[in-house]
PDB file of C-alpha atoms in Angstrom:
ATOM      1  CA  UNK A   4      88.069 163.729 277.828  1.00  0.00           C
ATOM      2  CA  UNK A   5      90.681 165.802 275.971  1.00  0.00           C
ATOM      3  CA  UNK A   6      91.117 165.351 271.666  1.00  0.00           C
ATOM      4  CA  UNK A   7      93.456 167.353 269.833  1.00  0.00           C
ATOM      5  CA  UNK A   8      92.127 168.282 266.662  1.00  0.00           C
ATOM      6  CA  UNK A   9      93.863 165.892 264.519  1.00  0.00           C
ATOM      7  CA  UNK A  10      91.981 163.100 266.660  1.00  0.00           C
ATOM      8  CA  UNK A  11      89.077 165.010 266.141  1.00  0.00           C
ATOM      9  CA  UNK A  12      89.221 164.860 262.354  1.00  0.00           C
ATOM     10  CA  UNK A  13      90.404 160.828 262.311  1.00  0.00           C
ATOM     11  CA  UNK A  14      87.440 160.392 265.055  1.00  0.00           C
ATOM     12  CA  UNK A  15      84.905 162.311 261.615  1.00  0.00           C
ATOM     13  CA  UNK A  16      86.293 160.404 258.903  1.00  0.00           C
ATOM     14  CA  UNK A  17      85.933 156.860 260.778  1.00  0.00           C
ATOM     15  CA  UNK A  18      82.451 157.952 261.696  1.00  0.00           C
ATOM     16  CA  UNK A  19      81.356 159.746 258.286  1.00  0.00           C
ATOM     17  CA  UNK A  20      80.499 156.478 256.168  1.00  0.00           C
ATOM     18  CA  UNK A  21      78.449 154.335 258.542  1.00  0.00           C
ATOM     19  CA  UNK A  22      76.641 157.688 259.232  1.00  0.00           C
ATOM     20  CA  UNK A  23      75.882 157.694 255.726  1.00  0.00           C
ATOM     21  CA  UNK A  24      74.453 154.220 255.658  1.00  0.00           C
ATOM     22  CA  UNK A  25      72.362 155.162 258.765  1.00  0.00           C
ATOM     23  CA  UNK A  26      70.948 158.712 257.056  1.00  0.00           C
ATOM     24  CA  UNK A  27      70.330 156.523 253.736  1.00  0.00           C
ATOM     25  CA  UNK A  28      68.604 153.297 255.891  1.00  0.00           C
ATOM     26  CA  UNK A  29      66.346 156.089 258.116  1.00  0.00           C
ATOM     27  CA  UNK A  30      65.300 157.455 254.767  1.00  0.00           C
ATOM     28  CA  UNK A  31      64.732 154.240 253.518  1.00  0.00           C
ATOM     29  CA  UNK A  32      62.636 153.117 256.199  1.00  0.00           C
ATOM     30  CA  UNK A  33      60.479 156.149 256.115  1.00  0.00           C
ATOM     31  CA  UNK A  34      59.547 155.955 252.845  1.00  0.00           C
ATOM     32  CA  UNK A  35      59.462 152.143 252.537  1.00  0.00           C
ATOM     33  CA  UNK A  36      57.055 152.029 255.654  1.00  0.00           C
ATOM     34  CA  UNK A  37      55.238 155.071 254.301  1.00  0.00           C
ATOM     35  CA  UNK A  38      54.491 153.560 250.967  1.00  0.00           C
ATOM     36  CA  UNK A  39      53.179 149.983 252.971  1.00  0.00           C
ATOM     37  CA  UNK A  40      51.196 152.114 255.798  1.00  0.00           C
ATOM     38  CA  UNK A  41      49.165 153.872 252.412  1.00  0.00           C
ATOM     39  CA  UNK A  42      49.286 150.319 250.986  1.00  0.00           C
ATOM     40  CA  UNK A  43      47.420 148.926 254.171  1.00  0.00           C
ATOM     41  CA  UNK A  44      45.050 152.435 254.311  1.00  0.00           C
ATOM     42  CA  UNK A  45      44.040 151.803 250.723  1.00  0.00           C
ATOM     43  CA  UNK A  46      43.612 147.907 251.415  1.00  0.00           C
ATOM     44  CA  UNK A  47      41.760 148.221 254.654  1.00  0.00           C
ATOM     45  CA  UNK A  48      39.169 150.657 252.419  1.00  0.00           C
ATOM     46  CA  UNK A  49      38.723 148.232 249.903  1.00  0.00           C
ATOM     47  CA  UNK A  50      38.167 145.373 251.928  1.00  0.00           C
ATOM     48  CA  UNK A  51      35.466 147.024 253.783  1.00  0.00           C
ATOM     49  CA  UNK A  52      33.647 147.741 250.908  1.00  0.00           C
ATOM     50  CA  UNK A  53      33.379 143.981 250.504  1.00  0.00           C
ATOM     51  CA  UNK A  54      36.136 143.055 248.064  1.00  0.00           C
ATOM     52  CA  UNK A  55      37.802 139.432 248.723  1.00  0.00           C
ATOM     53  CA  UNK A  56      41.175 139.073 250.559  1.00  0.00           C
ATOM     54  CA  UNK A  57      42.847 137.993 247.337  1.00  0.00           C
ATOM     55  CA  UNK A  58      40.963 140.666 244.918  1.00  0.00           C
ATOM     56  CA  UNK A  59      41.563 143.251 247.522  1.00  0.00           C
ATOM     57  CA  UNK A  60      45.279 142.379 247.429  1.00  0.00           C
ATOM     58  CA  UNK A  61      45.137 142.567 243.361  1.00  0.00           C
ATOM     59  CA  UNK A  62      43.573 145.610 243.276  1.00  0.00           C
ATOM     60  CA  UNK A  63      46.357 147.599 245.748  1.00  0.00           C
ATOM     61  CA  UNK A  64      48.591 146.281 243.816  1.00  0.00           C
ATOM     62  CA  UNK A  65      46.960 147.863 240.865  1.00  0.00           C
ATOM     63  CA  UNK A  66      46.443 150.981 242.486  1.00  0.00           C
ATOM     64  CA  UNK A  67      50.128 151.213 243.723  1.00  0.00           C
ATOM     65  CA  UNK A  68      51.894 150.222 240.658  1.00  0.00           C
ATOM     66  CA  UNK A  69      49.441 152.742 238.475  1.00  0.00           C
ATOM     67  CA  UNK A  70      50.273 155.203 240.551  1.00  0.00           C
ATOM     68  CA  UNK A  71      54.287 154.678 240.666  1.00  0.00           C
ATOM     69  CA  UNK A  72      54.269 154.585 236.844  1.00  0.00           C
ATOM     70  CA  UNK A  73      52.340 158.411 236.511  1.00  0.00           C
ATOM     71  CA  UNK A  74      54.843 159.630 238.787  1.00  0.00           C
ATOM     72  CA  UNK A  75      57.880 158.299 236.998  1.00  0.00           C
ATOM     73  CA  UNK A  76      56.084 159.474 233.824  1.00  0.00           C
ATOM     74  CA  UNK A  77      56.040 163.088 235.452  1.00  0.00           C
ATOM     75  CA  UNK A  78      60.293 162.686 236.848  1.00  0.00           C
ATOM     76  CA  UNK A  79      58.669 162.658 240.453  1.00  0.00           C
ATOM     77  CA  UNK A  80      59.585 158.852 241.289  1.00  0.00           C
ATOM     78  CA  UNK A  81      63.434 159.467 240.288  1.00  0.00           C
ATOM     79  CA  UNK A  82      63.515 162.668 242.368  1.00  0.00           C
ATOM     80  CA  UNK A  83      61.856 160.290 245.450  1.00  0.00           C
ATOM     81  CA  UNK A  84      64.274 157.642 244.380  1.00  0.00           C
ATOM     82  CA  UNK A  85      67.433 160.049 244.721  1.00  0.00           C
ATOM     83  CA  UNK A  86      65.852 160.644 248.274  1.00  0.00           C
ATOM     84  CA  UNK A  87      64.533 157.373 249.235  1.00  0.00           C
ATOM     85  CA  UNK A  88      66.975 154.875 248.059  1.00  0.00           C
ATOM     86  CA  UNK A  89      65.611 151.357 248.658  1.00  0.00           C
ATOM     87  CA  UNK A  90      62.636 152.953 250.166  1.00  0.00           C
ATOM     88  CA  UNK A  91      61.373 153.827 246.761  1.00  0.00           C
ATOM     89  CA  UNK A  92      63.097 150.150 245.133  1.00  0.00           C
ATOM     90  CA  UNK A  93      62.375 147.495 247.206  1.00  0.00           C
ATOM     91  CA  UNK A  94      58.274 148.096 247.512  1.00  0.00           C
ATOM     92  CA  UNK A  95      56.165 147.127 244.277  1.00  0.00           C
ATOM     93  CA  UNK A  96      55.989 150.756 243.082  1.00  0.00           C
ATOM     94  CA  UNK A  97      59.903 150.456 242.684  1.00  0.00           C
ATOM     95  CA  UNK A  98      59.137 146.706 240.069  1.00  0.00           C
ATOM     96  CA  UNK A  99      56.447 149.427 238.113  1.00  0.00           C
ATOM     97  CA  UNK A 100      59.387 152.146 238.170  1.00  0.00           C
ATOM     98  CA  UNK A 101      61.588 149.805 237.094  1.00  0.00           C
ATOM     99  CA  UNK A 102      59.372 148.908 234.009  1.00  0.00           C
ATOM    100  CA  UNK A 103      58.595 152.358 233.010  1.00  0.00           C
ATOM    101  CA  UNK A 104      61.601 154.611 233.510  1.00  0.00           C
ATOM    102  CA  UNK A 105      63.568 152.614 231.135  1.00  0.00           C
ATOM    103  CA  UNK A 106      60.611 152.072 228.432  1.00  0.00           C
ATOM    104  CA  UNK A 107      60.032 155.875 228.836  1.00  0.00           C
ATOM    105  CA  UNK A 108      63.888 156.408 228.128  1.00  0.00           C
ATOM    106  CA  UNK A 109      64.777 154.014 224.995  1.00  0.00           C
ATOM    107  CA  UNK A 110      61.515 155.449 223.348  1.00  0.00           C
ATOM    108  CA  UNK A 111      63.659 156.753 220.537  1.00  0.00           C
ATOM    109  CA  UNK A 112      65.104 153.258 219.838  1.00  0.00           C
ATOM    110  CA  UNK A 113      61.201 152.018 218.444  1.00  0.00           C
ATOM    111  CA  UNK A 114      58.519 150.504 219.401  1.00  0.00           C
ATOM    112  CA  UNK A 115      59.466 146.872 219.693  1.00  0.00           C
ATOM    113  CA  UNK A 116      63.106 146.869 220.442  1.00  0.00           C
ATOM    114  CA  UNK A 117      62.748 150.273 222.066  1.00  0.00           C
ATOM    115  CA  UNK A 118      59.812 150.527 224.174  1.00  0.00           C
ATOM    116  CA  UNK A 119      58.932 146.607 223.923  1.00  0.00           C
ATOM    117  CA  UNK A 120      62.400 145.019 224.595  1.00  0.00           C
ATOM    118  CA  UNK A 121      63.566 147.516 227.203  1.00  0.00           C
ATOM    119  CA  UNK A 122      60.648 147.818 229.594  1.00  0.00           C
ATOM    120  CA  UNK A 123      61.848 144.224 230.826  1.00  0.00           C
ATOM    121  CA  UNK A 124      65.651 145.469 231.428  1.00  0.00           C
ATOM    122  CA  UNK A 125      64.879 145.090 235.219  1.00  0.00           C
ATOM    123  CA  UNK A 126      61.490 143.532 235.391  1.00  0.00           C
ATOM    124  CA  UNK A 127      62.809 140.584 233.124  1.00  0.00           C
ATOM    125  CA  UNK A 128      65.515 138.927 235.587  1.00  0.00           C
ATOM    126  CA  UNK A 129      62.888 139.466 238.213  1.00  0.00           C
ATOM    127  CA  UNK A 130      60.385 137.379 236.541  1.00  0.00           C
ATOM    128  CA  UNK A 131      63.061 135.271 235.039  1.00  0.00           C
ATOM    129  CA  UNK A 132      64.334 133.746 238.950  1.00  0.00           C
ATOM    130  CA  UNK A 133      60.985 134.596 240.284  1.00  0.00           C
ATOM    131  CA  UNK A 134      59.470 132.038 237.549  1.00  0.00           C
ATOM    132  CA  UNK A 135      62.162 129.704 238.129  1.00  0.00           C
ATOM    133  CA  UNK A 136      62.141 129.732 241.827  1.00  0.00           C
ATOM    134  CA  UNK A 137      58.209 129.305 241.805  1.00  0.00           C
ATOM    135  CA  UNK A 138      59.134 125.838 239.610  1.00  0.00           C
ATOM    136  CA  UNK A 139      61.175 124.665 242.304  1.00  0.00           C
ATOM    137  CA  UNK A 140      58.998 125.763 245.311  1.00  0.00           C
ATOM    138  CA  UNK A 141      55.948 123.732 242.689  1.00  0.00           C
ATOM    139  CA  UNK A 142      58.274 120.971 242.292  1.00  0.00           C
ATOM    140  CA  UNK A 143      58.972 120.076 245.808  1.00  0.00           C
ATOM    141  CA  UNK A 144      55.622 120.562 247.151  1.00  0.00           C
ATOM    142  CA  UNK A 145      54.339 118.233 244.531  1.00  0.00           C
ATOM    143  CA  UNK A 146      56.304 115.638 246.315  1.00  0.00           C
ATOM    144  CA  UNK A 147      56.297 116.340 249.745  1.00  0.00           C
ATOM    145  CA  UNK A 148      53.032 118.075 250.287  1.00  0.00           C
TER     146      UNK A 148
ATOM    147  CA  UNK B  26      47.048 149.109 264.313  1.00  0.00           C
ATOM    148  CA  UNK B  27      47.911 146.851 261.347  1.00  0.00           C
ATOM    149  CA  UNK B  28      48.873 150.347 259.309  1.00  0.00           C
ATOM    150  CA  UNK B  29      51.603 151.045 262.297  1.00  0.00           C
ATOM    151  CA  UNK B  30      52.597 147.212 261.772  1.00  0.00           C
ATOM    152  CA  UNK B  31      52.751 147.628 258.056  1.00  0.00           C
ATOM    153  CA  UNK B  32      54.808 151.023 258.314  1.00  0.00           C
ATOM    154  CA  UNK B  33      57.404 148.972 260.677  1.00  0.00           C
ATOM    155  CA  UNK B  34      57.745 145.860 258.667  1.00  0.00           C
ATOM    156  CA  UNK B  35      57.645 147.502 255.126  1.00  0.00           C
ATOM    157  CA  UNK B  36      60.159 150.081 256.276  1.00  0.00           C
ATOM    158  CA  UNK B  37      62.495 147.468 258.035  1.00  0.00           C
ATOM    159  CA  UNK B  38      62.780 145.331 254.480  1.00  0.00           C
ATOM    160  CA  UNK B  39      63.409 148.669 253.135  1.00  0.00           C
ATOM    161  CA  UNK B  40      66.186 149.029 255.567  1.00  0.00           C
ATOM    162  CA  UNK B  41      67.629 145.378 254.213  1.00  0.00           C
ATOM    163  CA  UNK B  42      67.729 146.372 250.806  1.00  0.00           C
ATOM    164  CA  UNK B  43      69.561 149.620 251.814  1.00  0.00           C
ATOM    165  CA  UNK B  44      72.218 148.001 253.716  1.00  0.00           C
ATOM    166  CA  UNK B  45      72.737 145.830 250.699  1.00  0.00           C
ATOM    167  CA  UNK B  46      73.062 148.455 248.429  1.00  0.00           C
ATOM    168  CA  UNK B  47      75.426 150.390 251.192  1.00  0.00           C
ATOM    169  CA  UNK B  48      77.702 147.631 252.261  1.00  0.00           C
ATOM    170  CA  UNK B  49      77.719 145.352 249.271  1.00  0.00           C
ATOM    171  CA  UNK B  50      77.121 147.360 246.308  1.00  0.00           C
ATOM    172  CA  UNK B  51      74.612 145.631 244.573  1.00  0.00           C
ATOM    173  CA  UNK B  52      72.890 146.791 241.745  1.00  0.00           C
ATOM    174  CA  UNK B  53      69.198 147.694 242.471  1.00  0.00           C
ATOM    175  CA  UNK B  54      68.407 144.887 239.978  1.00  0.00           C
ATOM    176  CA  UNK B  55      70.496 142.451 241.794  1.00  0.00           C
ATOM    177  CA  UNK B  56      68.693 143.174 244.681  1.00  0.00           C
ATOM    178  CA  UNK B  57      65.213 143.415 243.389  1.00  0.00           C
ATOM    179  CA  UNK B  58      66.148 139.414 242.115  1.00  0.00           C
ATOM    180  CA  UNK B  59      67.347 138.523 245.452  1.00  0.00           C
ATOM    181  CA  UNK B  60      64.043 140.372 247.302  1.00  0.00           C
ATOM    182  CA  UNK B  61      61.885 137.860 244.758  1.00  0.00           C
ATOM    183  CA  UNK B  62      63.747 134.784 245.333  1.00  0.00           C
ATOM    184  CA  UNK B  63      63.910 135.236 248.718  1.00  0.00           C
ATOM    185  CA  UNK B  64      60.302 136.131 249.270  1.00  0.00           C
ATOM    186  CA  UNK B  65      59.068 132.749 246.883  1.00  0.00           C
ATOM    187  CA  UNK B  66      61.216 130.124 248.761  1.00  0.00           C
ATOM    188  CA  UNK B  67      60.407 131.764 252.447  1.00  0.00           C
ATOM    189  CA  UNK B  68      56.739 131.516 250.613  1.00  0.00           C
ATOM    190  CA  UNK B  69      57.436 127.894 249.712  1.00  0.00           C
ATOM    191  CA  UNK B  70      58.168 126.789 253.729  1.00  0.00           C
ATOM    192  CA  UNK B  71      55.101 129.129 254.560  1.00  0.00           C
ATOM    193  CA  UNK B  72      57.158 131.602 256.488  1.00  0.00           C
ATOM    194  CA  UNK B  73      56.448 134.094 254.366  1.00  0.00           C
ATOM    195  CA  UNK B  74      52.678 134.097 254.828  1.00  0.00           C
ATOM    196  CA  UNK B  75      52.638 134.333 258.626  1.00  0.00           C
ATOM    197  CA  UNK B  76      54.540 137.604 258.215  1.00  0.00           C
ATOM    198  CA  UNK B  77      51.855 138.364 256.001  1.00  0.00           C
ATOM    199  CA  UNK B  78      49.451 137.751 258.238  1.00  0.00           C
ATOM    200  CA  UNK B  79      50.695 139.877 261.194  1.00  0.00           C
ATOM    201  CA  UNK B  80      52.100 142.836 258.962  1.00  0.00           C
ATOM    202  CA  UNK B  81      49.711 142.998 255.942  1.00  0.00           C
ATOM    203  CA  UNK B  82      50.638 145.500 253.321  1.00  0.00           C
ATOM    204  CA  UNK B  83      54.548 145.628 255.192  1.00  0.00           C
ATOM    205  CA  UNK B  84      55.108 142.183 254.006  1.00  0.00           C
ATOM    206  CA  UNK B  85      53.224 141.831 250.816  1.00  0.00           C
ATOM    207  CA  UNK B  86      54.180 145.593 248.636  1.00  0.00           C
ATOM    208  CA  UNK B  87      57.703 144.397 248.976  1.00  0.00           C
ATOM    209  CA  UNK B  88      59.705 142.948 246.386  1.00  0.00           C
ATOM    210  CA  UNK B  89      59.251 139.905 249.008  1.00  0.00           C
ATOM    211  CA  UNK B  90      55.854 139.681 248.884  1.00  0.00           C
ATOM    212  CA  UNK B  91      55.661 139.396 245.010  1.00  0.00           C
ATOM    213  CA  UNK B  92      57.766 136.303 245.461  1.00  0.00           C
ATOM    214  CA  UNK B  93      55.313 135.082 248.238  1.00  0.00           C
ATOM    215  CA  UNK B  94      52.747 135.660 245.741  1.00  0.00           C
ATOM    216  CA  UNK B  95      54.156 133.154 243.370  1.00  0.00           C
ATOM    217  CA  UNK B  96      54.622 131.061 245.855  1.00  0.00           C
ATOM    218  CA  UNK B  97      51.013 130.475 246.970  1.00  0.00           C
ATOM    219  CA  UNK B  98      50.488 130.632 242.846  1.00  0.00           C
ATOM    220  CA  UNK B  99      52.096 127.879 242.740  1.00  0.00           C
ATOM    221  CA  UNK B 100      51.166 125.859 245.670  1.00  0.00           C
ATOM    222  CA  UNK B 101      47.551 126.407 244.809  1.00  0.00           C
ATOM    223  CA  UNK B 102      48.068 125.212 241.375  1.00  0.00           C
ATOM    224  CA  UNK B 103      49.201 121.855 242.279  1.00  0.00           C
ATOM    225  CA  UNK B 104      46.589 121.583 244.803  1.00  0.00           C
ATOM    226  CA  UNK B 105      44.120 122.390 242.212  1.00  0.00           C
ATOM    227  CA  UNK B 106      45.931 120.243 239.047  1.00  0.00           C
ATOM    228  CA  UNK B 107      48.703 118.470 240.240  1.00  0.00           C
ATOM    229  CA  UNK B 108      51.910 118.761 238.281  1.00  0.00           C
ATOM    230  CA  UNK B 109      50.711 120.844 235.446  1.00  0.00           C
ATOM    231  CA  UNK B 110      49.808 123.611 238.326  1.00  0.00           C
ATOM    232  CA  UNK B 111      54.415 123.377 238.714  1.00  0.00           C
ATOM    233  CA  UNK B 112      54.209 125.229 235.381  1.00  0.00           C
ATOM    234  CA  UNK B 113      50.820 127.491 235.473  1.00  0.00           C
ATOM    235  CA  UNK B 114      51.035 128.371 238.789  1.00  0.00           C
ATOM    236  CA  UNK B 115      53.667 131.030 238.983  1.00  0.00           C
ATOM    237  CA  UNK B 116      52.855 132.880 236.189  1.00  0.00           C
ATOM    238  CA  UNK B 117      49.392 132.719 236.820  1.00  0.00           C
ATOM    239  CA  UNK B 118      49.753 134.444 240.131  1.00  0.00           C
ATOM    240  CA  UNK B 119      51.844 137.551 238.776  1.00  0.00           C
ATOM    241  CA  UNK B 120      49.318 137.981 235.745  1.00  0.00           C
ATOM    242  CA  UNK B 121      47.123 141.070 237.063  1.00  0.00           C
ATOM    243  CA  UNK B 122      50.435 142.909 238.358  1.00  0.00           C
ATOM    244  CA  UNK B 123      52.365 142.454 235.374  1.00  0.00           C
ATOM    245  CA  UNK B 124      49.704 143.096 233.186  1.00  0.00           C
ATOM    246  CA  UNK B 125      48.774 146.607 235.091  1.00  0.00           C
ATOM    247  CA  UNK B 126      52.708 147.732 234.818  1.00  0.00           C
ATOM    248  CA  UNK B 127      52.799 146.573 231.007  1.00  0.00           C
ATOM    249  CA  UNK B 128      49.806 148.373 230.276  1.00  0.00           C
ATOM    250  CA  UNK B 129      50.432 151.517 231.950  1.00  0.00           C
ATOM    251  CA  UNK B 130      54.481 151.261 231.657  1.00  0.00           C
ATOM    252  CA  UNK B 131      53.601 151.286 227.647  1.00  0.00           C
ATOM    253  CA  UNK B 132      51.004 154.319 227.701  1.00  0.00           C
ATOM    254  CA  UNK B 133      53.641 156.248 229.672  1.00  0.00           C
ATOM    255  CA  UNK B 134      56.094 155.334 227.412  1.00  0.00           C
ATOM    256  CA  UNK B 135      54.099 156.784 224.851  1.00  0.00           C
ATOM    257  CA  UNK B 136      52.725 159.945 226.216  1.00  0.00           C
ATOM    258  CA  UNK B 137      56.146 160.921 227.873  1.00  0.00           C
ATOM    259  CA  UNK B 138      59.401 161.619 226.197  1.00  0.00           C
ATOM    260  CA  UNK B 139      62.852 161.079 227.406  1.00  0.00           C
ATOM    261  CA  UNK B 140      64.849 163.914 229.409  1.00  0.00           C
ATOM    262  CA  UNK B 141      61.400 165.464 229.451  1.00  0.00           C
ATOM    263  CA  UNK B 142      62.097 168.010 232.502  1.00  0.00           C
ATOM    264  CA  UNK B 143      59.523 168.571 235.183  1.00  0.00           C
TER     265      UNK B 143
END
């Protein structure tokens, strides 16, 4: 197949945004997958030490959250986010980052309305809608169980 | 093998999030809310728990897993306490994670200053 330079340019233009999406997805897959695989590794270790399934889950979440907040304070997590996109937002570590990052950023506005309020800038809506949904789920479950 | 499936399923859930960001221009906050609500509904229906059984941390670590945790908590609380469980279950389930995030987020804000480079 022979194509002119102009046709080639059009093809590049047409495929460029799509390939960006594919590359972004590949990065999100790798980083998000790696975080989950790491979590599973920690889970297996702790479970083997004799913690119950539920306690292990809580411990793994705590370890991931503390690590993510540490990396946020060191400005590493935000750089990871620029590379990984949703891969660093969607895991529970992204939730921890969403709590720590605005708390650090708005520190100058004070302990109460700065750190205290801004901590829930993103986590707040997540907790609000999560709680509302859980109440609806609980009510339906109460009547149909 | 469970680590492999955690990687694949966890990665795929993040790809869904990336597609939402790239194709719908939803903000990160909306995506997190969407995932938690979706996870809670799927958890309520008992579907998400099956994914957790299969993929372990690959399903429980992404935000829908947080929603599923709330659903699991509220169902158990209803089993134990009836209607009272409806108003205690969700918060009880998220208590550990949110407390750790608040305590360490607060400490991080105290010791770290904004705009601090590297």
